[in-house]
Short mmCIF file of C-alpha atoms and ligand atoms in Angstrom, two decimals:
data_model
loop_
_atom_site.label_atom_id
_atom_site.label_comp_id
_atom_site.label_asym_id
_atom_site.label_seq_id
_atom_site.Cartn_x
_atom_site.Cartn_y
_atom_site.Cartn_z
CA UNK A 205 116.52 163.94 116.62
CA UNK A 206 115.79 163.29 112.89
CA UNK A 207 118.61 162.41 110.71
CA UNK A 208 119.64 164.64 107.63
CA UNK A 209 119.48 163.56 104.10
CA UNK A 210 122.70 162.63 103.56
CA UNK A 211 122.14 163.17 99.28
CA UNK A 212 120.10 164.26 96.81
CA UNK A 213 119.72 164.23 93.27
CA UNK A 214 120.85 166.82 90.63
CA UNK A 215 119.46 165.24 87.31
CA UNK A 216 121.63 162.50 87.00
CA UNK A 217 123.88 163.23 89.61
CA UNK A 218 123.52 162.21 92.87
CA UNK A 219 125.01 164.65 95.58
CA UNK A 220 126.58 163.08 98.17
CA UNK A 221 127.01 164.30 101.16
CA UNK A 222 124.48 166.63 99.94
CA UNK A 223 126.79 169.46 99.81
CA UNK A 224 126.90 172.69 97.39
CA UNK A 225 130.30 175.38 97.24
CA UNK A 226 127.64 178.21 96.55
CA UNK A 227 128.85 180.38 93.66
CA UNK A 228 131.03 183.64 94.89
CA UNK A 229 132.29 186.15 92.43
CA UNK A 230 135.78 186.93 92.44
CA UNK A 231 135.98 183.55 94.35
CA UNK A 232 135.38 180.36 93.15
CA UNK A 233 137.29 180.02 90.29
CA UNK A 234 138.91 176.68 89.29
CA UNK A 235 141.81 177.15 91.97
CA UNK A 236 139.14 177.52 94.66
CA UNK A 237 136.84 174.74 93.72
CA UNK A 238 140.00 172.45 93.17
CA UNK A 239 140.99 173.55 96.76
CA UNK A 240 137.44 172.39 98.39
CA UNK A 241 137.25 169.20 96.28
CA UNK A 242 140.62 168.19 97.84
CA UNK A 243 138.74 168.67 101.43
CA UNK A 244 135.37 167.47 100.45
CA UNK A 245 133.69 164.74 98.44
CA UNK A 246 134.18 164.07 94.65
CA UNK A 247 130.58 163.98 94.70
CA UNK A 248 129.64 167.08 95.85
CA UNK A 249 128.73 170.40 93.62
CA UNK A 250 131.01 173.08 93.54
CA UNK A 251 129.75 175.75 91.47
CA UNK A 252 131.80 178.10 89.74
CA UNK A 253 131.80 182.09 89.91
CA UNK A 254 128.42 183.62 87.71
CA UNK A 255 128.91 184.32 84.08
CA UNK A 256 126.39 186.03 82.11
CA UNK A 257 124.52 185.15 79.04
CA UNK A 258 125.54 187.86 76.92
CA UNK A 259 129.25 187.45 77.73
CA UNK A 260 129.29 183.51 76.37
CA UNK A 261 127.01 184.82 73.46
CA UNK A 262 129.60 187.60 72.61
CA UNK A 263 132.58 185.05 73.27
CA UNK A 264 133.93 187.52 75.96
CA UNK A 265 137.47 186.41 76.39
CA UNK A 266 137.26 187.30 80.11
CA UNK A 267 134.20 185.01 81.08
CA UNK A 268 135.60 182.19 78.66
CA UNK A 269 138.31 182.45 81.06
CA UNK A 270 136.45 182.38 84.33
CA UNK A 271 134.08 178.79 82.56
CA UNK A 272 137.65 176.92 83.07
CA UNK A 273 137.24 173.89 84.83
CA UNK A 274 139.78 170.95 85.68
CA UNK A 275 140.70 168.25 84.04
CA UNK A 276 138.53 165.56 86.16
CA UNK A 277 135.95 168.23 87.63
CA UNK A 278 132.69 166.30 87.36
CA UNK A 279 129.87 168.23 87.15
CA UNK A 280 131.16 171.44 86.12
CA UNK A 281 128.80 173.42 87.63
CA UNK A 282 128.22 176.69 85.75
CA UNK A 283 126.10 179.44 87.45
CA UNK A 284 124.22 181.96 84.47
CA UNK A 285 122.79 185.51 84.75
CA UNK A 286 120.56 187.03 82.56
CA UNK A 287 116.99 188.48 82.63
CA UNK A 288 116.23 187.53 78.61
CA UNK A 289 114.74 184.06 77.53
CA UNK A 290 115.87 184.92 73.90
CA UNK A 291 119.71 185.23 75.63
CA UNK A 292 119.39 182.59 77.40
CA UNK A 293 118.53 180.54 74.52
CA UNK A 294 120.97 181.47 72.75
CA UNK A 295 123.81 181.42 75.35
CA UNK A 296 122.70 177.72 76.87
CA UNK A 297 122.12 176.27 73.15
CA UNK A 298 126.28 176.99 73.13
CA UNK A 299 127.10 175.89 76.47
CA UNK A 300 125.16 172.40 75.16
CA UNK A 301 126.33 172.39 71.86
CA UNK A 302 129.58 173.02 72.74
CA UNK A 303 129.44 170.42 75.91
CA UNK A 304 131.21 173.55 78.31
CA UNK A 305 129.22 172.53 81.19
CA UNK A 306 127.37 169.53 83.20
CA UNK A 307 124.80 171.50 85.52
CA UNK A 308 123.96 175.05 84.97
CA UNK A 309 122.44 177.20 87.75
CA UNK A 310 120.33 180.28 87.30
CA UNK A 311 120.98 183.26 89.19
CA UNK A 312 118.16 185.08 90.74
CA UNK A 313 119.43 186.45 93.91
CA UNK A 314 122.21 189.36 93.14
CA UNK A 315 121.26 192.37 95.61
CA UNK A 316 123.79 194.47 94.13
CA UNK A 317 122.00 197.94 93.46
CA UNK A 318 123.38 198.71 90.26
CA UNK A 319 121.72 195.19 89.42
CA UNK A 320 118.02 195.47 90.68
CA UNK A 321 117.85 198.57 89.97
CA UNK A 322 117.98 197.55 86.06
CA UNK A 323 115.12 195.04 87.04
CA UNK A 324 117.67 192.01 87.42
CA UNK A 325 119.01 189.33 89.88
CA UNK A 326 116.59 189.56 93.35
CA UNK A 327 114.33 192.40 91.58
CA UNK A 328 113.94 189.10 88.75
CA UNK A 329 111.37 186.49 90.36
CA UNK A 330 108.55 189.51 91.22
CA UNK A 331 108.02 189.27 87.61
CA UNK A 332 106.68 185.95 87.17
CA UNK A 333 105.74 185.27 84.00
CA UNK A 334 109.36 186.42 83.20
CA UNK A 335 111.32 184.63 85.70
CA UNK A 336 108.97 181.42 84.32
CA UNK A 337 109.92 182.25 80.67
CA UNK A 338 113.64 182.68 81.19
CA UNK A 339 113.64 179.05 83.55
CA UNK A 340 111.67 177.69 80.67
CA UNK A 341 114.10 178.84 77.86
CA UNK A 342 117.24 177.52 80.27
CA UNK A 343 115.40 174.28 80.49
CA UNK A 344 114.39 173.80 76.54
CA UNK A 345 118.28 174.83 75.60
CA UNK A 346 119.65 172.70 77.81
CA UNK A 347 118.60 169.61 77.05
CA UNK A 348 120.30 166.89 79.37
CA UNK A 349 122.10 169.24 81.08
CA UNK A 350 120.09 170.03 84.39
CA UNK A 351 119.23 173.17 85.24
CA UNK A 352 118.55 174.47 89.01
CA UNK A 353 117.40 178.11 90.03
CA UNK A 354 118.94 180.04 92.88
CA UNK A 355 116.71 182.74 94.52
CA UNK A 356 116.56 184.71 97.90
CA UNK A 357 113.15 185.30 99.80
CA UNK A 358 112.22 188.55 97.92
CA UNK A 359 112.84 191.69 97.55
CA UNK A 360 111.96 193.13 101.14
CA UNK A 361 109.41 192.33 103.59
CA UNK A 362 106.60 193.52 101.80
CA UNK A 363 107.62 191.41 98.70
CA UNK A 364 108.12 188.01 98.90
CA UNK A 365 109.12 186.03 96.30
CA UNK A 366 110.41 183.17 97.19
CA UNK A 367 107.13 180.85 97.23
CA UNK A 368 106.16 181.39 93.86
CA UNK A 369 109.66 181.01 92.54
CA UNK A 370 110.26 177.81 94.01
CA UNK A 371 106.43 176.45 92.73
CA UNK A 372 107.31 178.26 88.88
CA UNK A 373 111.04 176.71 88.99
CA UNK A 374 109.96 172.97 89.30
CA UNK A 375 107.16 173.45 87.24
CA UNK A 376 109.05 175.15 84.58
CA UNK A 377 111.89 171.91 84.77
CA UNK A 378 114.12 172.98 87.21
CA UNK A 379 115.65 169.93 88.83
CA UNK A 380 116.85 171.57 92.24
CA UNK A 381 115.84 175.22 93.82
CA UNK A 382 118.43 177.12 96.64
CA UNK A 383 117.11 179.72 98.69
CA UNK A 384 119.32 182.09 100.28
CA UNK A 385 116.78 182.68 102.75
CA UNK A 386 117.24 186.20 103.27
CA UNK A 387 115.47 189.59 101.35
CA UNK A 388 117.63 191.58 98.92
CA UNK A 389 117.67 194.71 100.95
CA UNK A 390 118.99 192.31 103.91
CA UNK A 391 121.92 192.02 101.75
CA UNK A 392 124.34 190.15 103.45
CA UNK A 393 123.20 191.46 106.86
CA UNK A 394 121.56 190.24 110.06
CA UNK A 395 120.44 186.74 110.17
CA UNK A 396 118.99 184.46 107.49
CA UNK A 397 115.40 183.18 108.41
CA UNK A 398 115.89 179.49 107.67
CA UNK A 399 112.16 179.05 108.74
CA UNK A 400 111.60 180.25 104.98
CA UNK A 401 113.50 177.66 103.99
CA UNK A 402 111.30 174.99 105.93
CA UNK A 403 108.23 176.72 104.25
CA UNK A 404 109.29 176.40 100.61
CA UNK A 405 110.09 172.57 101.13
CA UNK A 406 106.49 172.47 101.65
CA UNK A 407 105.55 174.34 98.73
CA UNK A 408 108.43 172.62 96.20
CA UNK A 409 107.25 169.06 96.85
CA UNK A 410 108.66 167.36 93.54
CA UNK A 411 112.04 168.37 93.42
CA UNK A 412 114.86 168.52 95.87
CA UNK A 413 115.34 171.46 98.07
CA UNK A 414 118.48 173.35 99.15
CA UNK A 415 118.81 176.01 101.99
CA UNK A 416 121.63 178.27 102.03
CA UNK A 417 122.67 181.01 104.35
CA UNK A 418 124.70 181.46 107.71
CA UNK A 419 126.41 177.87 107.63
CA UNK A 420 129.52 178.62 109.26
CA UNK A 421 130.50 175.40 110.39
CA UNK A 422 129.43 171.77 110.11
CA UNK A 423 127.07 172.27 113.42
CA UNK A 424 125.41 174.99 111.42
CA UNK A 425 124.74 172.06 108.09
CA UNK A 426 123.09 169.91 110.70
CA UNK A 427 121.10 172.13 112.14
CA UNK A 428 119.79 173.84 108.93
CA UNK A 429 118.89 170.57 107.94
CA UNK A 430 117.15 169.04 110.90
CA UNK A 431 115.78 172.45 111.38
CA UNK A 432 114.20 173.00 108.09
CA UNK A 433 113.91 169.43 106.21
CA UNK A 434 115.93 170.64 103.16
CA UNK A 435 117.68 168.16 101.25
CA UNK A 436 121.09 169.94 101.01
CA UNK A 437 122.93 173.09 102.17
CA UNK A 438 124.90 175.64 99.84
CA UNK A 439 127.82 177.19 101.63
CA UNK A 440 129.13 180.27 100.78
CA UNK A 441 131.10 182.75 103.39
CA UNK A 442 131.93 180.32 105.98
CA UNK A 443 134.45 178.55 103.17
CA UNK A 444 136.36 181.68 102.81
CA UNK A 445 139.71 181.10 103.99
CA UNK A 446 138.55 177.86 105.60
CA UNK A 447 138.27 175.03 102.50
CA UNK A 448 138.77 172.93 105.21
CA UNK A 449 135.42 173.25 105.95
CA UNK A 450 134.25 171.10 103.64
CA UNK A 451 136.21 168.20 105.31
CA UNK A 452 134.41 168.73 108.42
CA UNK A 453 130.68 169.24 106.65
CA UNK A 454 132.07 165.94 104.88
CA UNK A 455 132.34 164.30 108.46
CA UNK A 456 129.19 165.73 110.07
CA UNK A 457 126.93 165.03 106.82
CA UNK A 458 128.48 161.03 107.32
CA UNK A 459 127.86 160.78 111.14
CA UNK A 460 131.48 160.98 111.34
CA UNK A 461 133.47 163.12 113.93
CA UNK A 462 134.36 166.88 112.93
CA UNK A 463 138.16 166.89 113.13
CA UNK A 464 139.42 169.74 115.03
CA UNK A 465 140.47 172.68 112.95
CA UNK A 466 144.01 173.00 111.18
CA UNK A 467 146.96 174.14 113.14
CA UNK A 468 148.63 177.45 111.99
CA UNK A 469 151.57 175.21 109.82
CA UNK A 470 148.63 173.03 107.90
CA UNK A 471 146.83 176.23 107.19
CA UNK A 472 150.37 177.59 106.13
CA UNK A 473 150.30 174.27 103.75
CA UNK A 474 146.86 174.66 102.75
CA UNK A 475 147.62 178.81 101.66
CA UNK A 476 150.58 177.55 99.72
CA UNK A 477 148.80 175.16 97.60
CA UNK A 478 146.01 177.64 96.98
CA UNK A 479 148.60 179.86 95.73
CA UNK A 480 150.23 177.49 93.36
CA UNK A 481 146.89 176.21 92.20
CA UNK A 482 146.25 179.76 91.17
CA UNK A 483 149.46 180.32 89.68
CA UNK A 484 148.81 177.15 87.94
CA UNK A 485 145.36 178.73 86.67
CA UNK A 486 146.02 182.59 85.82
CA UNK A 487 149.66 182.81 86.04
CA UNK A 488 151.87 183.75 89.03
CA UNK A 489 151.39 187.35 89.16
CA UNK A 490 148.06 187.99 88.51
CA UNK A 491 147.50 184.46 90.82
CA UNK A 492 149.12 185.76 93.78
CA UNK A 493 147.45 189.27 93.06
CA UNK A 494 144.32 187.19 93.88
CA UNK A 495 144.96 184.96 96.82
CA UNK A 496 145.74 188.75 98.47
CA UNK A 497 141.97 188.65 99.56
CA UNK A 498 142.44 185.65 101.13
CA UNK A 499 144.58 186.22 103.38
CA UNK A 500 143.15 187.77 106.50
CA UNK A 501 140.18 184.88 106.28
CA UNK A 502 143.03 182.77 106.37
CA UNK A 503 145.19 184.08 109.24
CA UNK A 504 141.96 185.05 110.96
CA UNK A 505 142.72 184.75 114.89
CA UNK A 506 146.22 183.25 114.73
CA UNK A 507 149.10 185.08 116.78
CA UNK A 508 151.01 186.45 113.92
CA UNK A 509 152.19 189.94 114.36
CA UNK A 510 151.33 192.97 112.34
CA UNK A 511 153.73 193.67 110.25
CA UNK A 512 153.80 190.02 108.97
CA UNK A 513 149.85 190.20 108.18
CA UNK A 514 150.53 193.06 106.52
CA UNK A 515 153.38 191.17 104.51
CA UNK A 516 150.91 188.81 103.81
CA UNK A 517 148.26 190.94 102.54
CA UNK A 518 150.42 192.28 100.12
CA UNK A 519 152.33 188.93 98.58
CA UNK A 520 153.69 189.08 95.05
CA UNK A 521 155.28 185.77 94.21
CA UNK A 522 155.22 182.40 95.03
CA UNK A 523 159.01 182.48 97.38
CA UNK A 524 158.30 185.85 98.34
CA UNK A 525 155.24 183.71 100.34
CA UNK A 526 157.08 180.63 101.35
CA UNK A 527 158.99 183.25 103.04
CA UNK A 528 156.57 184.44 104.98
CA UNK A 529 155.07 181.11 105.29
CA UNK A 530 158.50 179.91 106.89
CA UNK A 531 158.06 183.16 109.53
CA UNK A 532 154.62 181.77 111.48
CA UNK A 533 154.26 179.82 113.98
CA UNK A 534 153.32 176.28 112.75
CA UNK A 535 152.43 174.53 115.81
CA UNK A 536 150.03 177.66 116.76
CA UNK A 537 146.73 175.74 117.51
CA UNK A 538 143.52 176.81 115.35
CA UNK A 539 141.70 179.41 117.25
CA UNK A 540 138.45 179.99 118.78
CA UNK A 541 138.54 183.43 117.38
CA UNK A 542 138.38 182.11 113.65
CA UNK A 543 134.74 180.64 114.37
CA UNK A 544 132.00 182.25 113.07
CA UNK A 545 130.80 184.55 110.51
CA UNK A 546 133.15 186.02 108.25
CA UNK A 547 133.10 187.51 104.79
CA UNK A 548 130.58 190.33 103.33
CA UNK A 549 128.19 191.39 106.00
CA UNK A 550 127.37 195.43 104.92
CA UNK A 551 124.29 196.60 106.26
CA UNK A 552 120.47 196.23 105.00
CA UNK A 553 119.45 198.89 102.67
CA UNK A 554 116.21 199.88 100.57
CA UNK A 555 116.41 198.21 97.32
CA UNK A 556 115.94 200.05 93.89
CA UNK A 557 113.71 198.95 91.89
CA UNK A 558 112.84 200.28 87.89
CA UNK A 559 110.35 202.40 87.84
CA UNK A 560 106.80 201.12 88.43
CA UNK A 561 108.33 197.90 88.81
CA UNK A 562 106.01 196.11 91.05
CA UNK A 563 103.03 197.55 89.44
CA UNK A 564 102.54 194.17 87.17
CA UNK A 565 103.51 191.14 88.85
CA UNK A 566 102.34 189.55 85.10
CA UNK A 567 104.54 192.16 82.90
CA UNK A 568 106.85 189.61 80.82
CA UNK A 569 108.65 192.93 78.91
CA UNK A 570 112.48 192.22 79.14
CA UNK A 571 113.72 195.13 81.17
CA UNK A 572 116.21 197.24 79.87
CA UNK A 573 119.59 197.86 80.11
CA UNK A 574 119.94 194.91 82.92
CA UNK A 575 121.13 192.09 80.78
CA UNK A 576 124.86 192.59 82.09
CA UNK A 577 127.96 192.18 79.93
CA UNK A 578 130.72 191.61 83.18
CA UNK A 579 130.92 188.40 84.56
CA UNK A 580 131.74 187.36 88.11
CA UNK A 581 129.22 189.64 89.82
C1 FMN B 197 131.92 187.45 97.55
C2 FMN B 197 130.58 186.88 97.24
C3 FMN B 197 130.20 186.71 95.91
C4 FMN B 197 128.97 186.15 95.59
N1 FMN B 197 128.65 185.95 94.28
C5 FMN B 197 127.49 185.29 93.96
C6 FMN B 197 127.18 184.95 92.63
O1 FMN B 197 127.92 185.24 91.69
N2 FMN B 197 126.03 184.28 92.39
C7 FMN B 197 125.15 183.94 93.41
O2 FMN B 197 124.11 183.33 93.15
N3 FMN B 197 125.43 184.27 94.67
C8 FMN B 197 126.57 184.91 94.98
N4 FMN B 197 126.87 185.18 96.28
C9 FMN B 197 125.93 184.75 97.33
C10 FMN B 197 126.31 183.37 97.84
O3 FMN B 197 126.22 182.40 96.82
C11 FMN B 197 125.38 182.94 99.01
O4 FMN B 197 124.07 182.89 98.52
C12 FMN B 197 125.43 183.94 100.15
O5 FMN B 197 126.76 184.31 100.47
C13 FMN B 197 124.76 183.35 101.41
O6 FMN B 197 125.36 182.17 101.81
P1 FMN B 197 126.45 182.13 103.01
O7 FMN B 197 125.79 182.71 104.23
O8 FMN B 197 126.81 180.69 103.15
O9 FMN B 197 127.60 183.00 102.58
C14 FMN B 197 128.08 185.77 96.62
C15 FMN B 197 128.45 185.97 97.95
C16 FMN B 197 129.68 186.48 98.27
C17 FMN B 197 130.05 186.65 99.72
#
């Protein structure tokens, strides 16, 4: 069996184990990424939710919010949207000027119709000369701050992408490329094809390499790895409810052994300190509001009754869940059941595309109306 990488480079920071929290919307805010850290290495990336360029260009209070990062949170790992090179000029030249982040990462894999149907996230990379220009402008504006790209395979079967995204990325002075190695009308469904993965290491020879997709547990990092060559793994989904994970991906990635999963009472200690650390961050209300959507990854296949989940799913304050903390069973071992995928799975579905977009792979026209003003997905 040949053994993993166990780091890799991005810029100046080396990755170690080579280890990425990927970006999640609505997710991995500074309470989140604190929460992994704890589990995980110091010295592994943990990206924060997507902002776009426009927002940071029009100083939207929201997505200044959402670029918080903590106090000793080294690299602050921003991920940016847009689909215009003149934007992202002008929204990276701030992020450098100003010194907000250490690593920015380029999104070029959002499925979400009401995205590619504007031309941007996965619909992006057909256009090369575009996706090259925007990289390029990222790059220039940046300076020292390195810049990766983040891409899926294409847009469907009959459009692949993900070859000449990868080759455009490093030559355009990316430092790192991720492939979320499924098709945008895949969405979040069936399997990724990590055999993609395998195939744009060989094509991306100069810089490192990161598969992402399907790592549910630390078995999964090895695998992907030995499987495919790639010289790190992003983890998304299989985090959710489950920061622990990092401590086991930790272990595996260090030839160390996976320590069995968290008893019902550390999880309850683990919940509890994600809710203060989001108190901490947005306030208690709106905090607790948020660690609501947590809570069934959390509780997945524990014994806990009904009416208590539902209790759970509906927390409002920080005693109102010690309460309910103080109600479950600690010494309830971790269960079988909470193995697996989890999070966003949906179904496949065609993906819409502007009109006559894939008529000119070489059409560099910014297209319009997709340069989103929301952050966070
Ligand atoms: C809730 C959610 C939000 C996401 N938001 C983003 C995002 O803002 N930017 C991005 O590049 N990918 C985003 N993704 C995709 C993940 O980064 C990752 O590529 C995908 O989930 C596949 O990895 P996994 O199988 O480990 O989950 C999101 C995924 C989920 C489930």
């Amino acid at each position: 069996m040949s053994a993993v990488a166990s780091s890799f480079r991005i810029g100046p920071y080396v990755v170690s184990p080579a280890v990425v929290l990927a970006p999640m919307a609505g997710i991995t805010n500074v309470a989140f990424r604190q929460l992994c850290r704890e589990f995980g290495s110091p010295t592994s990336v943990y990206v924060c939710e997507m902002v776009t360029a426009r927002a940071i260009v029009e100083r939207d209070s929201k997505t200044i919010e959402m670029m918080t990062f903590g106090a000793d949170e080294h690299p602050r790992s921003l991920q940016l949207y847009s689909v215009d090179p003149k934007n992202v000029t002008d929204a990276v030249t701030i992020i450098a000027g100003e010194g907000l982040a250490d690593h920015l990462d380029m999104n070029f894999g959002c499925p979400v119709p009401k995205v590619t149907r504007k031309g941007g996230g996965a619909a992006l990379p057909y256009k090369r000369r575009l996706f090259a220009e925007i990289v390029r402008a990222a790059v220039r504006a940046a300076g020292d701050i390195p810049v990766t790209v983040k891409f899926r395979v294409g847009i469907d079967d009959e459009h692949l992408t993900y070859l000449d995204a990868g080759r455009i990325a490093e030559a355009e002075g990316a430092v790192a490329v991720a492939l979320h190695a499924r098709t945008a009308a895949q969405r979040y469904s069936g399997e990724a094809d990590w055999s993609r993965i395998a195939r744009l290491k060989e094509a991306v020879t100069g810089v490192p390499v990161l598969g992402n997709g399907d790592i549910f547990s630390a078995d999964d990092a090895l695998r992907m790895m030995r499987e495919t060559g790639c010289d790190g793994v992003v983890v998304g989904r299989g985090c959710l409810g489950r920061p622990w994970l990092f401590r086991e991906l930790h272990a595996a990635l260090t030839g160390q052994p996976v320590p069995v999963g968290p008893t019902l009472g550390e999880v309850a200690a683990i919940l509890h300190r994600h809710g203060v650390l989001l108190a901490d961050h947005i306030g208690e209300e709106k905090g607790l509001r948020d660690l609501r959507k947590h809570m069934a990854w959390y509780l997945r296949g524990f014994p806990i009754g009904a009416d208590l989940r539902r209790a759970f799913a509906m927390v409002s304050g920080l005693a109102e869940l010690e309460d309910l903390l103080g109600k479950l069973d600690h010494d309830a071992p971790y269960p079988a059941e909470a193995e697996g995928p989890r999070g966003r799975q949906g179904s496949p579905g065609r993906v819409v595309l502007p009109e006559g977009w894939l008529d000119d792979p070489e059409d560099a026209a910014v297209p319009e109306g997709a340069e989103l003003m929301h952050s966070g997905g």
